[in-house]
XYZ file of C-alpha atoms in Angstrom:
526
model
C 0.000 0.000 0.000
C 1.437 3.439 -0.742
C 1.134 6.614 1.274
C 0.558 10.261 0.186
C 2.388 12.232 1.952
C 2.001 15.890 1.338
C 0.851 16.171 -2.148
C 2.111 13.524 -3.516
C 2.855 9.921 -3.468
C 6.239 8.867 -4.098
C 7.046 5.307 -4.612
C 10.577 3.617 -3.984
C 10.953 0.134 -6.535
C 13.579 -2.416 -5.007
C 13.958 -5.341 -7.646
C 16.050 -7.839 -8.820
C 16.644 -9.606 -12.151
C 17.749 -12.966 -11.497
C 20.821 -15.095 -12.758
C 20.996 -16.466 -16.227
C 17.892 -13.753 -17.056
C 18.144 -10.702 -18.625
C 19.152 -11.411 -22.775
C 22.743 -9.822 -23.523
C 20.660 -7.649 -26.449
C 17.506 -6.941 -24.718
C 16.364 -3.495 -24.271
C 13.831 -3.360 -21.083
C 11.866 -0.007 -20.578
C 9.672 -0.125 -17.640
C 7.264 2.462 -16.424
C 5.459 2.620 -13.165
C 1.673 2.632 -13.732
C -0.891 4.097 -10.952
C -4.412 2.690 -11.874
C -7.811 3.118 -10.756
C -11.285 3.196 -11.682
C -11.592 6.280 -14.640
C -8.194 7.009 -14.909
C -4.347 6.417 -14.794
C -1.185 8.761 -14.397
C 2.504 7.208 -15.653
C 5.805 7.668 -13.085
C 8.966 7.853 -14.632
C 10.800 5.406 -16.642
C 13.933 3.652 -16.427
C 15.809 1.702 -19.057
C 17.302 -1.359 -18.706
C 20.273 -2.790 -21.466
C 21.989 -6.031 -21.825
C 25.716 -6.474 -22.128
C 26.085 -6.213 -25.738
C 23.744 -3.079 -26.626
C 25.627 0.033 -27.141
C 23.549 2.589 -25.025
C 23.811 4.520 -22.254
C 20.970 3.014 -20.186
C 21.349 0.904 -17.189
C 23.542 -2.637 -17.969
C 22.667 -5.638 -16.348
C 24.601 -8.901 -16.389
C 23.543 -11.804 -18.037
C 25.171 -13.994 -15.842
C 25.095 -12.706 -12.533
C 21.479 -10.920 -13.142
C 21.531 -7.627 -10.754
C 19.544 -5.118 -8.177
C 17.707 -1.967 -9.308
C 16.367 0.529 -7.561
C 13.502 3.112 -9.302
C 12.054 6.246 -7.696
C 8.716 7.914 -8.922
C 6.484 10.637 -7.502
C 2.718 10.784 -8.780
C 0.659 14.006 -7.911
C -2.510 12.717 -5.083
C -5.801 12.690 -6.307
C -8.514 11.331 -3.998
C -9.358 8.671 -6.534
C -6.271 6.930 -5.817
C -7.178 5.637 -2.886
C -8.600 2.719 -4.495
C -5.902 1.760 -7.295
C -3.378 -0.296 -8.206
C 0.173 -0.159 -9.193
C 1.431 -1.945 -12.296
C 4.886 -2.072 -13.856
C 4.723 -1.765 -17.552
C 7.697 -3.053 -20.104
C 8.477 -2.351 -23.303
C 10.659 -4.952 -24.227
C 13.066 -5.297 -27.917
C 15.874 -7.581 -28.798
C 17.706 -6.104 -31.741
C 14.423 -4.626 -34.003
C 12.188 -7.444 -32.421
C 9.404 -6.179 -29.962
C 9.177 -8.322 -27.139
C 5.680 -8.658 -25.405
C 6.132 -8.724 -21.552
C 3.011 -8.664 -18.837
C 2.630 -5.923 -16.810
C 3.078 -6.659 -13.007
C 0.796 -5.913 -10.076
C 3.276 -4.805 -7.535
C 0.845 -2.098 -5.139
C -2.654 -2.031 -4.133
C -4.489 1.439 -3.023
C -3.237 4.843 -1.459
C -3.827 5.777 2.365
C -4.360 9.591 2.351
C -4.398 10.565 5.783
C -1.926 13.207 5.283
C -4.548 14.775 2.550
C -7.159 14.974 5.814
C -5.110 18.356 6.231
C -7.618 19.974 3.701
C -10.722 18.731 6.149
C -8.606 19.774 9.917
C -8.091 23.538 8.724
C -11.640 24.221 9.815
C -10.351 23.411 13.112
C -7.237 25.485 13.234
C -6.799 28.938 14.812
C -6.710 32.438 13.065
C -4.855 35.419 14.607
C -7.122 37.212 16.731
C -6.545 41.429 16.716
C -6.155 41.660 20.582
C -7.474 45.133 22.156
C -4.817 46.904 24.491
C -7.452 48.201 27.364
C -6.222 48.520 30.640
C -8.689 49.438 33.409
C -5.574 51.107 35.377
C -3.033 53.369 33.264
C 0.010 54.776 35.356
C 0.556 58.695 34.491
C 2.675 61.271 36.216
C 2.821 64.808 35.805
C 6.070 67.094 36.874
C 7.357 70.052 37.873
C 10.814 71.277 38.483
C 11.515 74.250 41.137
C 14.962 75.790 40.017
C 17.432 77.536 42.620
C 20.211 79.568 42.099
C 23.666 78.870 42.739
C 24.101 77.758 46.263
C 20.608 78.525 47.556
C 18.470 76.825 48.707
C 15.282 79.252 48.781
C 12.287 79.575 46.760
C 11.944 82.254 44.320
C 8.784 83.977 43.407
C 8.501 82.889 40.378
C 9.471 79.153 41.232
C 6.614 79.551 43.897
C 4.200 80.094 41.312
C 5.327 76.943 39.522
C 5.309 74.769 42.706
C 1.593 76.450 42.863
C 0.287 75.569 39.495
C 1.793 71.905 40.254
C -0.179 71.971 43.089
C -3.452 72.693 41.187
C -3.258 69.960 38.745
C -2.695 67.857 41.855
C -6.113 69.311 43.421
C -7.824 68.779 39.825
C -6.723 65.192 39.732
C -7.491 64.515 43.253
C -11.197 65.781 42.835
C -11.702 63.492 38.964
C -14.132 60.870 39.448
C -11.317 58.311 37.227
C -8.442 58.907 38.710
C -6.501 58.294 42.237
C -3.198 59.901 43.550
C -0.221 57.187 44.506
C 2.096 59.805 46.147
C 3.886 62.721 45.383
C 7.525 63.048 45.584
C 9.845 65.455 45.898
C 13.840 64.984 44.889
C 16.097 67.893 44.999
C 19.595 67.781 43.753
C 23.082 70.060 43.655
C 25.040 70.157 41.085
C 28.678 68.689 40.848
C 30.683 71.249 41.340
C 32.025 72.689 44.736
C 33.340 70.884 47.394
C 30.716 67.760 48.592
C 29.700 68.741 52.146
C 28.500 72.004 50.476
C 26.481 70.170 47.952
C 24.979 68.183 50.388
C 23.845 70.560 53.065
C 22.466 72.605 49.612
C 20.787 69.559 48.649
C 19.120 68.557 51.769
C 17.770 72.501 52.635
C 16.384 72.301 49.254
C 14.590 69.317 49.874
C 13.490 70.389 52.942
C 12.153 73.931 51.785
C 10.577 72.517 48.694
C 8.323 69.602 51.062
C 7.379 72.183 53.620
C 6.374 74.455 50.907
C 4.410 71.621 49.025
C 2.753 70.048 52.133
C 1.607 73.337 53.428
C -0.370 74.345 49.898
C -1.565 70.662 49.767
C -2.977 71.045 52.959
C -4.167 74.728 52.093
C -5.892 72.979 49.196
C -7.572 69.794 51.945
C -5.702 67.279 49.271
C -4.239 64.482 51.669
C -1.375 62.801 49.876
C 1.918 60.748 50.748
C 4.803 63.015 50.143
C 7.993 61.114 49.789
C 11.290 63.155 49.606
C 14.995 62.502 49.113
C 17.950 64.324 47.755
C 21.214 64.362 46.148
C 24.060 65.757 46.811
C 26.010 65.708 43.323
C 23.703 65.094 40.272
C 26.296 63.158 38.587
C 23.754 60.794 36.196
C 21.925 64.450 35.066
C 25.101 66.076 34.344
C 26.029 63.007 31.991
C 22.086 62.815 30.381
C 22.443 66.794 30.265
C 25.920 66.436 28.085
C 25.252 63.372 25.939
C 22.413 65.357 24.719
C 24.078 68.502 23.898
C 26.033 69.969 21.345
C 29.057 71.739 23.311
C 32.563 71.292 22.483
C 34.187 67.846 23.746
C 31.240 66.575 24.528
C 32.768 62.906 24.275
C 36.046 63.855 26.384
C 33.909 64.872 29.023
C 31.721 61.764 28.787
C 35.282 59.369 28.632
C 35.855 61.013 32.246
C 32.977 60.141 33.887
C 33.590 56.936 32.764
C 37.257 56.329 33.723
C 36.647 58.250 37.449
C 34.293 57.693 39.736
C 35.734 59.571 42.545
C 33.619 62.574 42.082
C 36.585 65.061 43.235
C 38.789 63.692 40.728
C 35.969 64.189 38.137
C 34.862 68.092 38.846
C 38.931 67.988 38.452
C 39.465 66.448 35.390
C 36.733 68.438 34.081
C 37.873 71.722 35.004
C 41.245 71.086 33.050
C 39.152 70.630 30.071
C 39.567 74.789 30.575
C 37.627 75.142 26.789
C 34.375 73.832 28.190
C 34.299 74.350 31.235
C 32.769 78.277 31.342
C 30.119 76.671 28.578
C 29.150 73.887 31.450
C 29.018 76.513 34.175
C 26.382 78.767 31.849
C 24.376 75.480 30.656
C 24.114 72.540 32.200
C 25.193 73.252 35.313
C 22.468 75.168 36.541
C 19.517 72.559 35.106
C 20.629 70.636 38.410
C 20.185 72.677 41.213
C 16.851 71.816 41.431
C 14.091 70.007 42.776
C 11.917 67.647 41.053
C 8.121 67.464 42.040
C 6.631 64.226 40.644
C 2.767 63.498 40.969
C 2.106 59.474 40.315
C -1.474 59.022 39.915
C -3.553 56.225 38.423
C -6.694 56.787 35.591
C -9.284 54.368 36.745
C -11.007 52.554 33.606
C -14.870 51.768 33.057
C -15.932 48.249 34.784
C -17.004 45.475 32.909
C -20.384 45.994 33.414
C -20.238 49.917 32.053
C -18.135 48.402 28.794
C -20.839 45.849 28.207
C -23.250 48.296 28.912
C -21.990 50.530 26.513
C -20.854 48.414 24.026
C -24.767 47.213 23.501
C -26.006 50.436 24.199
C -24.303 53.779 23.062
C -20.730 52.225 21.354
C -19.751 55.766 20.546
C -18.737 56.463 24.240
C -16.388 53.910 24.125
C -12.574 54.233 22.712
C -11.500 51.297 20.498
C -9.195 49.981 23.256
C -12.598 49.482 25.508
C -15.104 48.373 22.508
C -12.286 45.595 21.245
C -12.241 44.187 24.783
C -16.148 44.307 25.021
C -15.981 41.599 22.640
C -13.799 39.726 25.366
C -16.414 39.737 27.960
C -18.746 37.651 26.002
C -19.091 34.176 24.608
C -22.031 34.883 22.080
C -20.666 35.093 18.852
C -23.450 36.736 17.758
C -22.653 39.415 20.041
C -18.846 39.484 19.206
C -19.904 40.152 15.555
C -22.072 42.983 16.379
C -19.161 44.456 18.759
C -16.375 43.756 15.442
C -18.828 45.570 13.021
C -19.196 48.108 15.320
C -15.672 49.083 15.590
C -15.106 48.480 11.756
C -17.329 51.301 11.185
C -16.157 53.777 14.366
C -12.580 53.109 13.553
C -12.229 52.428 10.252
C -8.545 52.865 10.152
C -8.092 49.910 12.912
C -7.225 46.734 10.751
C -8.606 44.575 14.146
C -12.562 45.055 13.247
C -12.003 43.499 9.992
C -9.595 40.948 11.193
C -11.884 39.873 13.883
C -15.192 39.404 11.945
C -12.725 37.635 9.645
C -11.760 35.501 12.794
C -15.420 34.208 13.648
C -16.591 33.565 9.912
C -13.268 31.061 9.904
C -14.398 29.674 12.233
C -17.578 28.899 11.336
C -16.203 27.691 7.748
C -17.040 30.673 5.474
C -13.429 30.762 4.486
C -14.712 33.211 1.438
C -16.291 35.596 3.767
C -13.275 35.345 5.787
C -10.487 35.929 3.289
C -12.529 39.028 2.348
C -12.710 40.610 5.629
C -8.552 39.198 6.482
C -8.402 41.545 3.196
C -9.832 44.251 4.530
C -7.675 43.993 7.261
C -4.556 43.941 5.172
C -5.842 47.086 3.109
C -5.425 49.040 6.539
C -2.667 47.214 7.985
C -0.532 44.518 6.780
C 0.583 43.225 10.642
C 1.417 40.124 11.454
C -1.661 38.900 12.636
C -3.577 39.511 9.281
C -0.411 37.926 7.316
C -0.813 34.890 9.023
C -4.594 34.694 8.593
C -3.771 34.799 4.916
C -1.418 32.180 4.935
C -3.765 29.974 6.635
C -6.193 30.964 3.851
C -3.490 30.252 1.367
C -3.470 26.887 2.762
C -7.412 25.960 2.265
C -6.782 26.237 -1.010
C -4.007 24.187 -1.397
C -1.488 27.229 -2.169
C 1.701 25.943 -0.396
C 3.696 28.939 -2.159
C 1.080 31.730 -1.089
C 0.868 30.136 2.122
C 4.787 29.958 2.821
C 5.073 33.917 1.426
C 2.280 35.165 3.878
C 3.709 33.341 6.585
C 7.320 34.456 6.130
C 5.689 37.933 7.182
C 3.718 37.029 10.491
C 6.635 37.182 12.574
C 5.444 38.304 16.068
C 1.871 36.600 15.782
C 1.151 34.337 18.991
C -0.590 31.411 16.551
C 2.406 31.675 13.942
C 3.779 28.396 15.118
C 0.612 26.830 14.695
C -0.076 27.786 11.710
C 3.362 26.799 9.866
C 2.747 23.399 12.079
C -0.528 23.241 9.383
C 1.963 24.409 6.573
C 4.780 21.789 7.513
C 2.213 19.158 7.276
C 0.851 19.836 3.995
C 4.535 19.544 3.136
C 4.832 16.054 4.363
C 7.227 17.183 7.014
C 5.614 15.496 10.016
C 8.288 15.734 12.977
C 8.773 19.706 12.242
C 4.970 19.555 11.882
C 4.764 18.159 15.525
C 7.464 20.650 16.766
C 5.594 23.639 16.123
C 2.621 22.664 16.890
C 3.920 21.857 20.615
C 0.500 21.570 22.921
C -1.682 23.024 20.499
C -4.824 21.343 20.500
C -6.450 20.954 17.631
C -7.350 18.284 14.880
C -4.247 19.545 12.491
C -1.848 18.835 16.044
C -3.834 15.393 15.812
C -3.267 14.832 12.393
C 0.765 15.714 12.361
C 1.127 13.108 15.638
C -0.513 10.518 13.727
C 1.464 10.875 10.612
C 4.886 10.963 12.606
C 3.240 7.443 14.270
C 2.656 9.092 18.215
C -0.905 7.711 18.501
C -0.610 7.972 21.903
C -0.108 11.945 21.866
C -2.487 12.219 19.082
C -5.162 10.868 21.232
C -4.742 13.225 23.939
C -4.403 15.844 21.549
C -8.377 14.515 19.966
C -9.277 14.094 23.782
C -8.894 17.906 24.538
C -9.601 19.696 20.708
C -11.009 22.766 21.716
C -13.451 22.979 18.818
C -14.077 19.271 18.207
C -16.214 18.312 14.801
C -16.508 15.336 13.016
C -13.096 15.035 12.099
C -11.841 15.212 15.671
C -13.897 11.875 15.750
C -12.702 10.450 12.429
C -8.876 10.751 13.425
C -9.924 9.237 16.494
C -11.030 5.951 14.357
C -7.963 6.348 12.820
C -5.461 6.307 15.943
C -7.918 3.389 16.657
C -7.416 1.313 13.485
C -3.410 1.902 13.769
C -3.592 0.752 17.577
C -5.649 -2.758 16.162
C -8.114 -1.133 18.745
C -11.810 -1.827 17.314
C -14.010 -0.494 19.698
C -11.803 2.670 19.087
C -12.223 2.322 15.877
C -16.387 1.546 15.894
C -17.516 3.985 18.288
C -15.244 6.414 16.718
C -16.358 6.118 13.287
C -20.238 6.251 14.665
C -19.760 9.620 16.194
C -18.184 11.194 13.013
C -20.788 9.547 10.735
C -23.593 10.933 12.802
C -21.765 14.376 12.743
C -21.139 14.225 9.114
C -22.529 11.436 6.740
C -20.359 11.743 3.856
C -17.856 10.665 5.985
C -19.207 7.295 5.641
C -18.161 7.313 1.827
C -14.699 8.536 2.937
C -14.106 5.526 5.615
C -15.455 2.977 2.830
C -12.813 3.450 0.733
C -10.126 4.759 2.961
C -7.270 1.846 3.434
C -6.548 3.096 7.298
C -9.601 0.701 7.737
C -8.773 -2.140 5.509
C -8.137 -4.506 7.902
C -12.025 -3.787 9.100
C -13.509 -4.035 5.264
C -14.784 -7.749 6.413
C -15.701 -6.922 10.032
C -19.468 -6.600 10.482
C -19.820 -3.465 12.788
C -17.248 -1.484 10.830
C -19.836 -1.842 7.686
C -22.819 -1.248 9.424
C -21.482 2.288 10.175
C -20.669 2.631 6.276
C -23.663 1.274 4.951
């Protein structure tokens, strides 16, 4: 019995012509033959010569006879299951045609591999996930500057530190959103001796807290204040320089890196004499400051107001919050109305389209669905819509398409999946099995059964998360290759029940051969 396996069925010939045999001026052309019932399809030839024909074919020895070994590969066709495999000769000694029988050397083709075409159904498309989060982190800051060693608060810095401390009263009163803390962090810069800087540092952080905890109380807004300081601002002064233009820019960087005692930096960086004045006027005064930083959260709409909404008035909702509506439900029904929703409110958001795409895949409308996976791709080609073509690619049998779309989904969670159905269709079982990994699914099934782990493949039919008819069908398969008949039988009723047509399929399908006689296997076909 021969196997497809991908597309095709190839066929390996070991023969031998025996001792004493083959005629020293015989010329032997043989051709592999697959037969069946309305039609036939030729392999390739090989020619065979005796020892005393001048050609450049294939010699055998009169006397000692010899082995040959022929390799053909016949495109699969569903009608070959039932068929038979001839060898055909044509057969001359000098101008004499020789008649020689053909010979009956296969019977039928199993085609499980082919059942890739039926377990797509059953495979996952690339969902377009929504990025809502109920609680977003923000903060919003403020620096107070001071002059050079000082450690008081301007006028005009007090007006800052005032204004910071109405956006932290306006934030504290919205109905969405909840302070964390507020912290202050006041710095010197790196020049001058280091007790200096620190004493300047800490006063600064001290006049800047008791200045912000008495308006925060002024304004009844109760709220954490944690402080700190530093006393040289080393890590500004380098961010400060690496993003400026000034003269030696990179010496002064190479410094910083080969000292780390901080006298022997402000040192080092003082003999760069050309710079220096241009650090005292610029950068040096950015860090003798203190750094107000308000951490609040923005508080999302429950599940209940998104669902709410979502049915109700969609047009309040972003397309974060309507995409993730869709989550919150297990009626398609409703997930269709949600995806056509947000198709139409945010037509330039490829997930809508993708989505509806999604669910008519999955119920089988693979038309419908390339349409909408188009759609998709007309607004953005991502990886998630490049896959779901590929796996389109592959229900019709488009290896090429398939292998092209795929080689651009790079980032999409099913990806592996998917090529798992691609590797298959290739005949390339083990890698098949690899990228599947715990995927459960019919094609997973299918790819375990073909690389002979019936074992794995019927835990993998055991747990399908979709399971149809063929999820049952596979199962009589793992059943027949285990010699397990009630497998087999109660299998085979299920998936007849589901689908009928399968009955036709399992009638002809050699996986059951060995059950063509037994009574209960044909009283499910009948």
């Amino acid at each position: 019995v021969l196997e497809a396996v991908g597309n095709k069925v190839p066929v390996t010939i070991n023969g031998r012509f025996p001792e004493k045999y083959f005629n020293k001026k015989a010329v032997v052309e043989v051709t592999p033959v697959l037969k069946w019932d309305g039609g036939q399809v030729k392999g390739n030839s090989v020619t065979f010569q005796g020892e005393k024909v001048h050609g450049n074919h294939q010699t055998m020895s009169y006397r000692m006879g010899g082995n040959y070994t022929m390799k053909t590969s016949f495109d699969y066709q569903p009608e070959m299951a039932r068929s038979e495999l001839f060898l055909e000769f044509v057969g001359t000694i000098g101008n004499k045609r020789v008649v020689i029988p053909p010979v009956k050397i296969a019977e039928g083709v199993i085609a499980t591999s082919a059942l890739i075409n039926n377990t797509l159904g059953n495979a996952n498309p690339a969902n377009g996930d929504d990025a809502f989060q109920r609680i977003i982190k923000e903060a919003h800051k403020e620096n107070i500057m001071f002059l050079i060693q000082q450690a008081n608060i301007r006028t005009g810095e007090m007006k800052k530190l005032q204004g910071f401390k109405d956006e932290t009263a306006t934030i504290n009163e919205a109905a969405n959103k909840k302070i964390s803390n507020v912290e202050v962090s006041a710095y010197a810069s790196p020049d001058g001796a280091l007790d200096l800087n620190t004493r300047l540092a800490s006063n600064r952080e001290s006049t800047t807290a008791t200045a912000l905890n008495r308006e925060l109380k002024k304004a009844k807004i109760d709220a954490l204040v944690d402080t700190k300081y530093t006393a040289e601002d080393w890590d500004g002064f380098k961010e400060l320089v690496s993003k400026s233009n000034i003269q030696d820019k990179e010496l002064i960087l190479r410094v910083l890196e080969m000292y780390s005692d901080p006298q022997q930096r402000e040192q080092e960086i003082k003999n760069i004499s050309s710079v220096y004045s241009v650090l005292a006027d610029e950068i040096l005064p950015q860090l003798r400051r203190a750094r107000l930083t308000l951490n609040y959260e923005i508080i999302g709409k429950s599940d209940a107001e998104i669902s709410s909404l979502a049915k109700s008035n969609p047009r309040e909702l972003n397309v974060e919050e309507l995409l993730y509506a869709a989550t919150l439900t297990d009626n398609v029904e409703t997930q269709k109305d949600i995806f056509t929703q947000a198709s139409k409110q945010f037509p330039n958001d490829y997930r809508g389209y993708n989505n509806l795409g999604r669910l008519a895949f999955e119920e089988g409308d693979f038309a419908k669905a390339e349409n909408l996976f188009q759609q998709a791709n007309r607004v953005e080609s991502t990886p998630e819509v490049n896959m779901n073509l590929g796996l389109i690619a592959l229900t019709k049998g488009d290896l090429a398409a398939a292998e092209a779309n795929l080689g651009k989904a790079s980032g999409s969670k099913e990806l592996n999946e998917t090529l798992g159905n691609l590797y298959v269709a290739q005949g390339q079982y083990d890698r098949a099995v690899n990228a599947f990994g715990d995927a459960k699914t019919n094609s997973a099934a299918l790819a375990q059964i073909l690389a002979q782990d019936y074992n794995k493949a019927k835990g993998t039919l055991e747990n399908v998360t979709r399971p149809d008819s063929y999820t049952d069908y596979l199962m009589a398969v793992v059943g027949a290759r285990t010699n397990n008949l009630n497998m087999v039988t109660s299998s085979l009723t299920k998936a007849v029940a589901k689908n009928p047509a399968l009955a036709k399929m399992a009638a002809t399908d050699l996986e059951f051969s060995r059950y063509f006689t037994s009574s209960e296997f044909m009283n499910i076909i009948k």
